[in-house]
XYZ file of C-alpha atoms in Angstrom:
531
model
C -0.345 0.062 0.323
C 1.492 3.341 -0.960
C 0.395 6.737 -0.501
C -0.517 8.827 -3.390
C -0.725 12.794 -3.254
C -2.889 14.173 -5.979
C -3.121 18.260 -6.804
C -6.916 18.680 -7.266
C -8.435 21.109 -9.701
C -9.798 24.360 -8.743
C -13.763 23.900 -8.283
C -16.331 23.894 -5.641
C -16.976 20.380 -5.694
C -16.347 17.191 -7.084
C -17.693 16.181 -10.484
C -18.369 13.086 -12.784
C -17.652 13.033 -16.239
C -17.541 10.458 -18.707
C -14.193 9.956 -19.201
C -11.455 7.994 -17.821
C -9.383 9.751 -14.977
C -5.823 9.713 -16.378
C -3.284 10.985 -14.406
C 0.183 11.181 -13.535
C 0.918 10.544 -9.977
C 4.053 11.413 -7.601
C 3.979 7.992 -5.720
C 5.565 9.121 -2.453
C 7.753 6.256 -0.924
C 6.272 4.508 1.983
C 6.835 1.308 4.062
C 9.995 0.123 1.891
C 8.588 0.943 -1.466
C 10.644 2.735 -3.958
C 9.101 6.208 -5.556
C 8.234 6.110 -8.862
C 6.135 7.555 -11.605
C 2.470 5.655 -12.791
C -0.301 6.158 -15.018
C -3.730 4.574 -14.406
C -7.285 4.386 -15.039
C -9.818 3.829 -12.615
C -13.773 3.844 -12.134
C -14.958 5.388 -8.454
C -18.064 7.120 -7.511
C -18.198 10.056 -4.544
C -20.711 11.421 -2.330
C -20.574 14.690 -1.616
C -21.069 15.527 2.500
C -20.887 18.775 4.225
C -17.005 18.084 5.209
C -16.426 15.057 3.888
C -16.513 12.861 1.067
C -17.114 8.825 1.055
C -14.688 6.927 -1.928
C -15.888 3.550 -3.123
C -15.215 0.956 -5.902
C -17.995 0.542 -8.104
C -17.641 -1.292 -11.433
C -20.314 0.468 -13.377
C -19.812 3.931 -12.271
C -18.754 6.323 -14.642
C -15.405 7.685 -14.174
C -14.712 11.218 -12.271
C -12.944 13.819 -12.397
C -11.966 15.390 -8.886
C -12.176 19.387 -8.722
C -11.729 21.526 -5.329
C -10.355 24.515 -3.855
C -6.519 23.979 -5.384
C -5.816 21.854 -2.358
C -4.154 18.418 -2.148
C -6.014 15.092 -1.988
C -4.212 11.992 -0.722
C -5.574 8.678 -1.489
C -4.302 5.013 -0.669
C -4.244 2.833 -3.585
C -3.214 -0.999 -4.162
C -0.189 -1.795 -6.559
C -1.745 -5.100 -7.631
C -3.875 -5.262 -11.010
C -7.574 -6.225 -10.826
C -7.662 -7.693 -13.925
C -5.732 -8.724 -16.806
C -7.100 -5.566 -18.694
C -5.880 -3.144 -16.284
C -2.514 -3.879 -15.463
C -2.224 -0.430 -13.749
C -2.780 0.443 -10.097
C -6.460 0.999 -9.464
C -8.028 3.179 -6.777
C -9.813 0.914 -4.251
C -11.841 2.209 -1.144
C -10.816 3.984 1.555
C -13.527 3.151 4.493
C -12.836 6.820 5.814
C -13.749 10.130 5.624
C -11.833 12.203 3.147
C -11.788 15.825 5.287
C -10.313 19.086 3.757
C -9.226 22.463 5.861
C -11.548 24.891 6.320
C -10.968 28.078 3.896
C -9.272 31.003 4.940
C -11.609 34.528 4.637
C -9.689 37.259 3.994
C -10.135 40.729 5.601
C -12.343 42.753 3.718
C -10.031 45.694 1.701
C -11.679 48.719 4.014
C -10.406 47.159 6.968
C -7.285 46.707 5.624
C -7.095 50.223 4.888
C -8.035 51.820 8.132
C -5.125 49.498 9.709
C -2.937 50.684 6.899
C -3.314 54.104 6.877
C -1.192 55.156 10.104
C 1.581 53.136 8.538
C 1.596 54.909 4.889
C 1.938 58.214 6.746
C 4.765 57.143 8.906
C 6.471 55.452 5.737
C 5.771 59.193 3.923
C 7.568 60.911 6.883
C 10.287 58.554 6.801
C 10.763 58.908 2.940
C 10.563 62.744 3.000
C 12.907 62.768 5.925
C 15.181 60.266 4.193
C 15.458 62.433 0.836
C 16.075 65.944 2.898
C 18.935 64.305 4.770
C 20.333 62.907 1.690
C 20.198 66.289 -0.196
C 22.001 67.940 2.511
C 24.455 65.523 2.557
C 25.319 66.348 -0.766
C 28.258 68.533 -1.709
C 27.659 72.002 -3.357
C 28.885 70.934 -6.668
C 26.660 67.690 -6.690
C 23.765 69.882 -5.813
C 24.300 72.151 -8.910
C 24.763 69.253 -11.013
C 21.437 67.990 -9.931
C 19.885 71.119 -10.051
C 21.004 71.087 -13.988
C 19.754 67.852 -14.910
C 16.296 68.222 -13.688
C 16.250 71.404 -15.790
C 17.405 69.954 -18.744
C 15.186 66.851 -18.378
C 11.997 69.279 -17.071
C 10.070 68.006 -20.093
C 10.666 64.445 -19.598
C 9.630 64.795 -16.440
C 6.444 66.871 -16.514
C 5.594 64.405 -19.447
C 5.755 61.329 -16.848
C 4.176 63.011 -14.217
C 1.026 63.703 -16.589
C 0.917 59.755 -18.001
C 0.828 59.148 -13.876
C -2.225 61.697 -13.394
C -4.026 60.252 -16.619
C -3.301 56.363 -15.217
C -4.898 57.847 -12.050
C -7.688 59.180 -13.572
C -8.696 56.355 -15.723
C -8.549 54.309 -12.315
C -10.739 56.590 -10.588
C -13.166 56.483 -13.781
C -13.161 52.479 -13.828
C -14.437 52.885 -10.135
C -17.661 55.306 -10.790
C -21.316 53.691 -9.920
C -24.266 55.364 -9.486
C -26.921 55.911 -6.545
C -29.350 53.848 -5.965
C -32.138 56.379 -5.408
C -30.902 59.667 -6.661
C -28.819 58.393 -9.648
C -26.141 60.607 -8.717
C -22.546 59.247 -10.102
C -20.040 58.567 -7.335
C -16.598 57.117 -6.633
C -16.649 53.846 -5.129
C -13.084 52.138 -4.396
C -14.743 49.852 -2.209
C -17.463 47.985 -3.173
C -20.641 47.623 -1.198
C -20.326 43.774 -0.552
C -17.008 44.328 0.794
C -18.091 46.778 3.030
C -21.044 44.726 4.328
C -18.006 42.709 5.923
C -16.341 45.502 7.304
C -20.157 46.404 8.959
C -20.576 43.014 10.444
C -17.613 43.275 11.930
C -18.334 46.773 13.487
C -21.948 45.787 14.287
C -19.973 43.197 16.344
C -18.032 45.678 17.862
C -21.213 48.172 18.587
C -23.007 45.206 20.662
C -19.901 44.438 22.431
C -19.620 48.333 23.676
C -23.508 48.752 24.544
C -23.974 45.455 25.571
C -25.049 46.723 29.138
C -26.880 49.640 27.731
C -29.198 48.106 25.528
C -32.878 48.867 26.482
C -34.690 45.606 26.847
C -37.061 44.598 23.250
C -40.482 44.726 25.890
C -39.892 48.152 26.446
C -42.346 50.864 24.909
C -39.449 53.062 23.587
C -38.103 49.790 21.707
C -40.903 48.566 20.605
C -42.029 52.327 18.901
C -38.821 52.126 17.009
C -38.927 48.822 15.743
C -42.674 49.447 14.650
C -41.702 52.707 13.108
C -38.552 51.185 11.453
C -40.556 48.057 9.964
C -43.195 50.520 8.840
C -40.579 52.477 6.936
C -39.323 49.090 5.308
C -42.300 47.878 4.227
C -43.250 51.223 2.702
C -40.162 51.649 0.681
C -39.707 47.678 -0.210
C -39.877 48.961 -3.754
C -36.197 50.052 -3.435
C -34.073 47.238 -3.895
C -31.655 47.918 -1.176
C -34.219 48.449 1.507
C -35.993 44.973 0.710
C -32.793 43.352 0.678
C -31.764 44.039 4.182
C -32.837 42.979 7.683
C -33.723 45.819 9.656
C -32.939 45.330 13.644
C -33.410 47.827 16.188
C -31.209 48.816 19.143
C -32.221 51.325 21.416
C -29.305 52.611 23.468
C -29.946 54.513 27.370
C -27.764 57.053 26.700
C -28.892 61.182 26.337
C -26.955 61.547 23.679
C -28.933 63.129 20.982
C -28.001 60.603 18.390
C -28.912 57.703 15.966
C -27.150 56.027 12.975
C -27.792 52.725 10.938
C -24.852 50.570 9.799
C -24.889 49.145 5.930
C -26.203 45.676 7.028
C -29.555 47.192 8.725
C -28.552 47.855 12.098
C -30.289 50.395 13.843
C -28.944 51.966 16.799
C -30.989 55.210 18.288
C -29.972 56.603 21.774
C -32.830 57.585 24.302
C -31.396 61.237 23.891
C -32.804 60.931 20.360
C -36.134 59.850 22.080
C -36.472 62.539 24.157
C -35.525 65.322 21.369
C -38.484 64.618 19.512
C -41.959 65.604 19.835
C -43.818 63.263 17.973
C -43.935 60.300 15.710
C -43.709 62.203 12.840
C -40.429 63.818 13.794
C -39.242 60.333 14.855
C -40.237 58.649 11.399
C -37.992 61.511 9.412
C -35.039 60.828 11.539
C -34.998 57.522 11.410
C -35.713 57.825 7.325
C -32.633 59.982 7.321
C -30.462 57.467 9.346
C -31.778 54.372 7.132
C -30.967 56.542 3.838
C -27.560 56.997 4.814
C -27.395 53.039 4.766
C -29.689 52.951 1.674
C -27.228 55.104 -0.540
C -24.105 53.293 1.047
C -22.898 56.683 2.134
C -20.397 55.072 4.138
C -18.412 53.229 1.593
C -18.651 56.078 -0.311
C -17.063 58.170 2.045
C -14.258 55.974 2.967
C -13.533 55.632 -0.932
C -12.872 59.295 -1.190
C -10.932 59.657 1.938
C -8.931 56.574 0.724
C -8.154 58.457 -2.681
C -7.249 61.331 -0.884
C -5.132 59.920 1.569
C -2.982 58.306 -1.328
C -2.784 61.727 -3.213
C -1.751 63.569 -0.011
C 0.904 61.052 0.709
C 2.787 62.479 -2.458
C 2.040 66.324 -0.343
C 3.035 64.912 2.899
C 6.406 63.430 1.544
C 7.328 66.557 -0.081
C 6.662 68.750 3.308
C 8.968 66.707 4.797
C 11.741 66.373 2.151
C 11.649 70.335 1.718
C 11.249 71.979 5.017
C 14.586 72.334 6.760
C 13.601 71.481 10.243
C 11.671 68.791 11.780
C 9.178 71.292 13.629
C 8.590 73.508 10.284
C 7.598 69.943 8.882
C 5.076 68.983 11.869
C 3.459 72.449 11.006
C 3.113 71.931 7.378
C 1.611 68.345 8.341
C -0.698 70.016 10.368
C -1.885 72.434 8.253
C -2.111 69.966 5.401
C -4.422 67.884 7.203
C -6.447 70.731 8.382
C -6.660 71.676 4.690
C -7.628 68.666 3.530
C -10.081 68.459 5.984
C -11.644 71.704 5.386
C -11.880 71.441 1.300
C -12.371 67.650 0.885
C -13.824 65.541 3.865
C -16.117 67.855 5.412
C -17.629 69.528 2.630
C -18.475 65.929 1.239
C -19.449 65.049 4.746
C -22.505 67.726 4.345
C -23.017 66.830 0.893
C -24.114 63.391 1.984
C -26.057 64.565 4.778
C -28.146 67.062 3.059
C -28.561 64.266 0.636
C -29.956 61.661 3.292
C -32.216 64.492 4.241
C -33.598 64.215 0.694
C -33.846 60.955 0.402
C -35.193 60.236 4.193
C -38.115 62.979 3.907
C -38.793 60.650 0.395
C -38.920 57.538 2.494
C -40.718 59.003 4.970
C -43.616 60.646 3.030
C -44.127 57.088 1.318
C -44.971 55.904 5.074
C -47.579 58.404 4.936
C -45.678 60.783 7.801
C -46.603 64.066 8.133
C -43.489 65.325 6.602
C -44.014 69.130 7.561
C -42.692 68.149 11.153
C -39.161 67.877 9.690
C -38.182 71.584 9.468
C -39.840 71.459 13.062
C -37.516 69.488 14.418
C -34.546 70.991 13.691
C -35.660 74.195 14.768
C -36.295 72.252 18.025
C -32.601 71.334 17.764
C -31.903 74.797 17.439
C -33.537 76.307 20.297
C -32.488 73.328 22.095
C -28.803 74.163 21.633
C -29.477 77.797 22.349
C -30.906 76.883 25.532
C -28.409 74.458 26.751
C -25.645 76.737 25.812
C -24.044 74.549 23.182
C -21.140 75.806 21.664
C -21.937 76.804 17.707
C -19.177 76.796 15.251
C -19.482 77.892 11.490
C -20.988 75.282 8.870
C -17.739 75.056 7.391
C -15.644 73.911 10.269
C -18.686 71.233 10.975
C -19.340 67.733 9.087
C -23.233 68.315 9.363
C -25.010 71.241 7.666
C -26.293 73.942 10.363
C -29.643 73.487 11.913
C -30.783 76.524 10.152
C -29.735 75.494 6.324
C -31.343 71.861 7.277
C -34.532 73.388 8.072
C -34.509 75.797 5.032
C -33.513 73.142 2.621
C -36.509 70.715 4.019
C -38.992 73.922 3.755
C -37.950 73.455 0.150
C -38.354 69.656 -0.317
C -41.740 70.025 1.489
C -44.042 70.671 -1.542
C -42.340 67.786 -3.555
C -42.657 65.489 -0.397
C -46.249 65.875 -0.135
C -47.185 65.383 -3.626
C -44.776 62.235 -3.188
C -47.326 61.186 -0.340
C -50.438 62.149 -1.585
C -49.570 59.637 -4.516
C -48.985 57.034 -2.219
C -52.785 57.293 -1.434
C -52.216 58.495 2.395
C -54.911 59.656 4.654
C -55.242 63.505 4.504
C -53.267 65.559 7.003
C -54.567 68.046 9.652
C -55.225 71.336 8.028
C -52.778 73.057 10.555
C -49.600 73.114 10.089
C -46.817 71.842 12.746
C -44.309 74.882 11.333
C -47.207 77.545 11.839
C -48.099 76.238 15.118
C -44.248 75.840 16.339
C -43.826 79.287 15.172
C -46.634 80.638 17.155
C -45.628 78.580 20.286
C -41.972 79.860 20.223
C -43.113 83.503 19.784
C -45.443 83.024 23.195
C -42.753 81.613 24.837
C -40.543 84.490 23.929
C -43.175 86.966 25.077
C -43.378 85.145 28.703
C -39.537 84.952 29.325
C -39.771 89.129 28.077
C -42.504 89.742 30.783
C -40.344 87.334 33.148
C -37.325 89.889 32.631
C -39.031 92.777 33.363
C -40.339 91.421 36.395
C -37.097 91.878 38.166
C -34.281 89.428 39.101
C -36.514 86.819 40.087
C -38.313 86.617 36.394
C -35.063 87.307 34.485
C -34.072 83.793 33.911
C -33.627 81.926 30.320
C -36.885 80.574 28.840
C -37.654 76.601 29.554
C -39.581 74.479 27.619
C -42.413 72.886 29.331
C -42.113 69.355 28.783
C -39.878 67.452 30.740
C -37.823 64.896 28.870
C -39.261 62.036 31.216
C -42.973 63.344 30.266
C -42.189 62.838 26.678
C -40.066 59.782 27.419
C -43.154 57.901 28.839
C -45.797 59.436 27.078
C -44.859 59.416 23.622
C -44.269 55.275 23.469
C -47.716 54.751 25.414
C -49.782 56.490 23.017
C -47.988 54.904 20.356
C -48.458 51.560 21.704
C -52.218 52.296 22.500
C -52.582 53.286 18.451
C -50.203 50.745 16.711
C -51.405 47.727 18.341
C -54.423 47.340 16.084
C -52.617 48.482 13.064
C -51.685 46.215 10.254
C -50.122 47.585 6.803
C -51.101 45.473 3.951
C -48.489 44.564 1.334
C -48.076 47.548 -0.743
C -46.839 47.052 -5.046
C -44.595 49.688 -6.576
C -47.194 51.975 -7.823
C -48.178 51.760 -3.637
C -51.887 51.418 -4.799
C -54.639 51.319 -2.653
C -55.014 53.385 0.733
C -52.941 52.180 3.762
C -53.589 52.841 7.220
C -50.720 55.076 8.516
C -49.124 54.957 12.206
C -48.192 58.391 12.168
C -51.645 59.570 11.077
C -53.839 57.960 13.311
C -51.461 59.696 16.131
C -52.102 63.136 14.688
C -54.744 63.964 17.647
C -52.489 62.667 20.195
C -48.903 64.066 19.253
C -50.202 67.345 17.378
C -49.792 70.503 19.385
C -52.266 72.878 19.256
C -52.157 76.692 18.385
C -52.354 78.353 21.788
C -54.491 81.734 22.113
C -53.962 84.859 22.682
C -55.406 84.663 26.158
C -53.403 81.655 27.259
C -50.286 83.167 27.183
C -49.499 81.701 30.978
C -49.488 77.975 29.405
C -47.421 78.017 26.363
C -47.333 74.855 24.555
C -44.195 73.687 22.668
C -42.911 70.665 21.363
C -40.209 69.013 23.429
C -37.047 69.039 22.351
C -35.236 67.065 25.244
């Protein structure tokens, strides 16, 4: 008995063909047998299992061609002939399972880039510094000769730089893609499939980080968000990127006014955000905005642009460390280069993606029959909240997000189009009172009260405050939602969104809308809570 090693062809399974298996085997020396090459034909059959293959001899089975993932398969064979017609060795039954090693999965390309990003900058710094030291160590005559050589070959060098720029441009053009909803042309160096692998790792990290802060599934707040997310997904299932994702909700107990959705459909929303919204319509618009980020693949798009900018910045970083006479000046130049890169590329592009998510999120909410007029009101609330809490405000060009004022202005411009889309989806009629007018009147009443309190003396000279506490909204909003959504069952809606569909938000208009205060009711202003 000898052990034969066969290099198996690259494929995904063993497959049977009507041809003789004729291969040259390298027979390994074992148990006193000398090493030799032999040629043989055999008739065997194989049965594939999960992680093993049974081999047995059958006289009538057709010959087999073995295919696998490029690994090496080992068989035992008998050297004695089985008949006069077959004088060579024949494969016989081994009697055991044939096992292969588990495939090795490569790390996602975006993760590799994130890990190598600091190393790339370090290599550029070392290279630039080495070039500077080499140049300073050259004698004066050698430097003069180098300058003359560069001057004489300046057109050749310029041509080489131009060719390099053309190659880079062609590489970028081959990675252009179209946005799913808006149809905008964008650059995607990392494919969405590769970024989904990174999203899975990111989800695990967030789940570990928030493990002790997650609100139980039975909590009313979790149930409210869960129902709204599923409602949004159901009403927008005509978008492939919505229907193909399995959406899951995780409510985090934290005062941060924040929410985000990972590309794999995991929704993370903080209880501070639930405090900041005043009704179900605002919450639907916020969730639609975050889901729009995942649908449009903004994370992959932003990482792609950052990757390209970083690679191009390496050339500038090397030049800074090569040309600056001292390390301190090189560090200052690197800091300036980093800030300029953020102000010119990263932050404007991030603001552009946020504005696009506002637009698409409003469309998602409109198709879910939410009162889209509540969108500008939410950002007005956030603006007033920052003023009352003393949050520092920075110019928009220094931020990664548009200012609250610009966001509500943009949403105001999109409201007519969103209302038409909502009407085309056969949604219930909206109440006559516009939330924007109600909120504006409430703010005027609140400011009048604050002004009267300021005239009343030092005791009344204090900042105006919102009448509703976060706790009252936090407990009242989910309770009212649950009482109205328990009996709702939205039917399936086709791509044309034909037929009337019950709306979670519309049936809650009476419970969540804020009535306009009368002129004589100045002592009890009504302002939607911002948490």
